[in-house]
Amino acid sequence: GAGVSQTPSNKVTEKGKYVELRCDPISGHTALYWYRQSLGQGPEFLIYFQGTGAADDSGLPNDRFFAVRPEGSVSTLKIQRTERGDSAVYLCASSSTGEAGELFFGEGSRLTVL
Amino acid sequence: AQSVTQLDSQVPVFEEAPVELRCNYSSSVSVYLFWYVQYPNQGLQLLLKYLSGSTLVKGINGFEAEFNKSQTSFHLRKPSVHISDTAEYFCAVTTNAGKSTFGDGTTLTVKP
């Protein structure tokens, strides 16, 4: 498809389990972003990739969160030892340049930790 | 660091009435300003943006916003709303470094 694709759209897991969330950006977009959105709040920045490298990972809340983008296209957000507080919608966005450019968002992956 | 405050969490309005959604920001560096809209069960999409030049910017669906540097505001307006404008609206600021900071959103509900 032409837009940003995120899978799974919904994920229910148990506390302590490992989770992977995938993002397939718009073809040719060099910048990729992960955000987290809790109920009643705006998107909260997690990490930003320019190409294969993480240009800014200052938003990752702790070392249980990790993200990769090995070939500069698809990205995976990995969450270890999930906690109930990790429950949120995880949003991926891509941009053609990464510099004050428009963000194109996917529909998000809703994570529920029981 | 940057921060964004959307002054109204919910705005109810009748169809064909004008509406203003307020956004204030703070930043120690120059920023670019955006409004995004999220319709029910859809992803966020760009409504309009201010990068430079004229402080009045026009976006999709008849929306416009005015950048006011002295008041650090970027309020969103529409002279006559439709039922289909019912959605969540997010104001965001972005620096040259690429990271965007979002407000907590304003829910616009247009009633018949």
CSV table of C-alpha atoms in Angstrom, one decimal:
chain,number,residue,atom,x,y,z
A,1,GLY,CA,0.0,0.0,0.0
A,2,ALA,CA,0.9,3.7,-0.3
A,3,GLY,CA,0.7,4.6,3.4
A,4,VAL,CA,2.4,3.6,6.6
A,5,SER,CA,1.5,0.1,7.7
A,6,GLN,CA,1.7,-1.1,11.3
A,7,THR,CA,1.2,-4.6,12.6
A,8,PRO,CA,-0.4,-6.0,14.6
A,9,SER,CA,-3.3,-3.6,14.9
A,10,ASN,CA,-4.1,-5.1,18.3
A,11,LYS,CA,-1.9,-7.0,20.7
A,12,VAL,CA,-3.0,-8.4,24.1
A,13,THR,CA,-0.2,-9.9,26.2
A,14,GLU,CA,0.5,-10.8,29.8
A,15,LYS,CA,2.7,-8.9,32.2
A,16,GLY,CA,6.3,-10.0,31.8
A,17,LYS,CA,6.1,-11.1,28.2
A,18,TYR,CA,8.1,-9.9,25.2
A,19,VAL,CA,6.4,-7.9,22.4
A,20,GLU,CA,7.4,-6.8,18.9
A,21,LEU,CA,5.6,-4.1,17.0
A,22,ARG,CA,6.3,-3.6,13.3
A,23,CYS,CA,6.2,-0.5,11.1
A,24,ASP,CA,6.5,-0.4,7.3
A,25,PRO,CA,7.0,3.2,6.2
A,26,ILE,CA,6.2,4.9,3.0
A,27,SER,CA,8.6,3.8,0.3
A,28,GLY,CA,11.6,6.2,0.0
A,29,HIS,CA,11.0,8.0,3.3
A,30,THR,CA,14.3,8.2,5.1
A,31,ALA,CA,13.0,9.4,8.5
A,32,LEU,CA,10.9,7.1,10.8
A,33,TYR,CA,9.4,7.9,14.2
A,34,TRP,CA,7.8,5.9,17.0
A,35,TYR,CA,5.4,7.6,19.3
A,36,ARG,CA,3.3,6.3,22.2
A,37,GLN,CA,-0.3,7.6,22.8
A,38,SER,CA,-2.1,7.0,26.1
A,39,LEU,CA,-5.8,7.6,26.6
A,40,GLY,CA,-6.6,11.3,26.6
A,41,GLN,CA,-3.1,12.4,25.7
A,42,GLY,CA,-1.2,13.4,22.6
A,43,PRO,CA,1.5,11.3,21.0
A,44,GLU,CA,4.6,11.1,23.1
A,45,PHE,CA,7.9,10.9,21.2
A,46,LEU,CA,9.9,7.7,21.7
A,47,ILE,CA,12.6,7.4,19.0
A,48,TYR,CA,13.6,8.8,15.6
A,49,PHE,CA,15.6,7.1,12.9
A,50,GLN,CA,17.3,8.8,10.0
A,51,GLY,CA,18.2,5.9,7.7
A,52,THR,CA,19.4,2.9,9.7
A,53,GLY,CA,20.6,4.8,12.7
A,54,ALA,CA,18.7,6.2,15.7
A,55,ALA,CA,19.2,10.0,15.4
A,56,ASP,CA,17.4,10.6,18.7
A,57,ASP,CA,16.3,7.9,21.2
A,58,SER,CA,15.7,10.3,24.1
A,59,GLY,CA,12.1,9.4,24.5
A,60,LEU,CA,12.5,5.7,25.2
A,61,PRO,CA,11.3,5.4,28.8
A,62,ASN,CA,13.8,2.7,30.0
A,63,ASP,CA,16.0,-0.1,28.8
A,64,ARG,CA,13.1,-2.5,28.3
A,65,PHE,CA,12.3,-0.5,25.1
A,66,PHE,CA,14.4,-1.0,22.0
A,67,ALA,CA,13.9,-0.2,18.3
A,68,VAL,CA,15.8,-1.2,15.2
A,69,ARG,CA,15.7,-0.3,11.5
A,70,PRO,CA,18.4,-2.6,10.0
A,71,GLU,CA,17.9,-1.8,6.3
A,72,GLY,CA,16.6,1.7,6.6
A,73,SER,CA,13.1,0.7,5.8
A,74,VAL,CA,11.0,-1.5,8.1
A,75,SER,CA,11.4,-0.8,11.8
A,76,THR,CA,10.6,-3.0,14.8
A,77,LEU,CA,9.8,-1.7,18.3
A,78,LYS,CA,10.7,-4.3,20.9
A,79,ILE,CA,9.4,-4.2,24.5
A,80,GLN,CA,10.9,-6.7,27.1
A,81,ARG,CA,9.2,-7.7,30.3
A,82,THR,CA,6.1,-5.8,29.6
A,83,GLU,CA,4.3,-4.0,32.4
A,84,ARG,CA,0.7,-2.9,32.7
A,85,GLY,CA,1.8,0.7,32.3
A,86,ASP,CA,3.1,-0.1,28.8
A,87,SER,CA,-0.5,-0.4,27.6
A,88,ALA,CA,-1.1,2.3,25.0
A,89,VAL,CA,-1.4,2.9,21.2
A,90,TYR,CA,2.1,2.8,19.6
A,91,LEU,CA,2.2,5.1,16.5
A,92,CYS,CA,4.7,5.0,13.7
A,93,ALA,CA,5.2,7.8,11.3
A,94,SER,CA,7.5,8.5,8.4
A,95,SER,CA,8.8,11.6,6.7
A,96,SER,CA,10.6,12.2,3.4
A,97,THR,CA,13.3,14.3,5.0
A,98,GLY,CA,13.0,14.4,8.8
A,99,GLU,CA,13.6,18.1,9.0
A,100,ALA,CA,10.4,20.0,9.8
A,101,GLY,CA,8.7,17.8,7.3
A,102,GLU,CA,5.1,16.5,7.4
A,103,LEU,CA,4.7,13.3,9.4
A,104,PHE,CA,2.7,10.5,7.8
A,105,PHE,CA,1.2,8.3,10.5
A,106,GLY,CA,0.1,4.7,10.5
A,107,GLU,CA,-3.1,3.7,12.3
A,108,GLY,CA,-1.2,2.4,15.3
A,109,SER,CA,-0.7,-0.8,17.3
A,110,ARG,CA,-2.9,-1.0,20.4
A,111,LEU,CA,-1.0,-2.9,23.1
A,112,THR,CA,-2.8,-4.1,26.1
A,113,VAL,CA,-0.8,-5.7,29.0
A,114,LEU,CA,-2.9,-7.7,31.4
B,1,ALA,CA,12.9,21.6,25.3
B,2,GLN,CA,9.5,22.3,23.8
B,3,SER,CA,6.0,22.1,25.1
B,4,VAL,CA,2.5,22.5,23.6
B,5,THR,CA,-0.6,23.4,25.5
B,6,GLN,CA,-4.0,23.0,23.9
B,7,LEU,CA,-6.2,25.1,26.0
B,8,ASP,CA,-9.5,23.3,25.5
B,9,SER,CA,-9.8,19.5,25.8
B,10,GLN,CA,-13.3,19.5,24.4
B,11,VAL,CA,-15.1,22.0,22.1
B,12,PRO,CA,-18.8,21.3,21.3
B,13,VAL,CA,-20.3,23.5,18.6
B,14,PHE,CA,-23.4,23.5,16.4
B,15,GLU,CA,-23.2,22.8,12.7
B,16,GLU,CA,-22.4,25.9,10.5
B,17,ALA,CA,-21.1,27.9,13.5
B,18,PRO,CA,-17.5,29.2,13.6
B,19,VAL,CA,-14.9,27.5,15.7
B,20,GLU,CA,-11.4,28.2,17.2
B,21,LEU,CA,-9.2,25.6,18.7
B,22,ARG,CA,-6.4,27.2,20.8
B,23,CYS,CA,-2.8,26.2,20.9
B,24,ASN,CA,0.1,27.8,22.8
B,25,TYR,CA,3.7,26.6,22.7
B,26,SER,CA,7.0,27.3,24.4
B,27,SER,CA,10.5,26.7,23.0
B,28,SER,CA,14.0,28.0,23.4
B,29,VAL,CA,14.7,27.5,19.7
B,30,SER,CA,12.9,28.2,16.5
B,31,VAL,CA,10.1,25.8,15.7
B,32,TYR,CA,7.8,24.8,12.9
B,33,LEU,CA,4.1,24.5,13.7
B,34,PHE,CA,1.6,21.9,12.7
B,35,TRP,CA,-2.0,20.9,13.2
B,36,TYR,CA,-3.0,17.3,12.7
B,37,VAL,CA,-6.5,15.7,12.7
B,38,GLN,CA,-7.5,12.3,13.8
B,39,TYR,CA,-10.9,11.0,12.6
B,40,PRO,CA,-12.5,8.1,14.5
B,41,ASN,CA,-10.6,4.8,13.9
B,42,GLN,CA,-8.1,6.5,11.6
B,43,GLY,CA,-4.5,7.6,11.8
B,44,LEU,CA,-3.4,11.2,12.3
B,45,GLN,CA,-3.2,13.3,9.1
B,46,LEU,CA,-1.8,16.7,8.4
B,47,LEU,CA,-4.3,19.6,8.4
B,48,LEU,CA,-1.9,22.5,7.9
B,49,LYS,CA,1.6,23.7,8.7
B,50,TYR,CA,3.6,26.9,9.3
B,51,LEU,CA,7.3,26.8,8.3
B,52,SER,CA,8.0,30.4,7.4
B,53,GLY,CA,6.5,33.4,5.5
B,54,SER,CA,2.9,34.5,5.8
B,55,THR,CA,1.7,34.0,9.3
B,56,LEU,CA,-1.8,33.0,8.1
B,57,VAL,CA,-1.8,29.5,6.7
B,58,LYS,CA,-4.6,27.7,5.0
B,59,GLY,CA,-5.1,23.9,5.2
B,60,ILE,CA,-7.5,21.2,4.0
B,61,ASN,CA,-11.2,21.2,4.6
B,62,GLY,CA,-11.5,25.0,5.0
B,63,PHE,CA,-9.3,25.3,8.1
B,64,GLU,CA,-6.8,28.0,8.7
B,65,ALA,CA,-4.4,29.0,11.4
B,66,GLU,CA,-2.4,32.1,12.4
B,67,PHE,CA,1.1,32.0,13.8
B,68,ASN,CA,1.6,34.7,16.5
B,69,LYS,CA,5.2,34.8,17.5
B,70,SER,CA,4.8,37.4,20.3
B,71,GLN,CA,2.0,35.4,21.9
B,72,THR,CA,3.6,32.0,21.0
B,73,SER,CA,0.3,30.8,19.7
B,74,PHE,CA,-1.0,28.9,16.7
B,75,HIS,CA,-4.8,28.9,16.9
B,76,LEU,CA,-6.9,26.9,14.4
B,77,ARG,CA,-10.0,28.4,13.0
B,78,LYS,CA,-12.9,27.5,10.6
B,79,PRO,CA,-15.7,29.9,9.8
B,80,SER,CA,-18.4,27.3,9.4
B,81,VAL,CA,-18.1,23.7,10.6
B,82,HIS,CA,-19.7,20.5,9.3
B,83,ILE,CA,-20.8,17.4,11.1
B,84,SER,CA,-17.9,15.7,9.3
B,85,ASP,CA,-15.4,17.9,11.1
B,86,THR,CA,-16.0,16.0,14.3
B,87,ALA,CA,-12.6,14.6,15.3
B,88,GLU,CA,-9.6,15.0,17.6
B,89,TYR,CA,-7.2,17.8,16.7
B,90,PHE,CA,-3.6,17.9,17.7
B,91,CYS,CA,-1.2,20.9,17.7
B,92,ALA,CA,2.5,20.1,17.3
B,93,VAL,CA,5.9,21.8,17.2
B,94,THR,CA,8.9,20.5,15.4
B,95,THR,CA,12.5,21.6,15.6
B,96,ASN,CA,15.3,21.3,13.0
B,97,ALA,CA,16.3,18.2,14.7
B,98,GLY,CA,13.2,16.5,13.5
B,99,LYS,CA,11.5,15.6,16.8
B,100,SER,CA,7.8,16.7,17.1
B,101,THR,CA,6.1,17.5,20.4
B,102,PHE,CA,2.3,17.2,20.5
B,103,GLY,CA,-0.4,18.8,22.7
B,104,ASP,CA,-2.9,16.6,24.4
B,105,GLY,CA,-5.5,17.2,21.8
B,106,THR,CA,-8.9,18.9,21.5
B,107,THR,CA,-12.0,16.9,20.8
B,108,LEU,CA,-14.3,18.9,18.4
B,109,THR,CA,-17.9,17.7,18.4
B,110,VAL,CA,-20.2,19.2,15.8
B,111,LYS,CA,-23.8,18.9,16.7
B,112,PRO,CA,-26.7,19.2,14.2
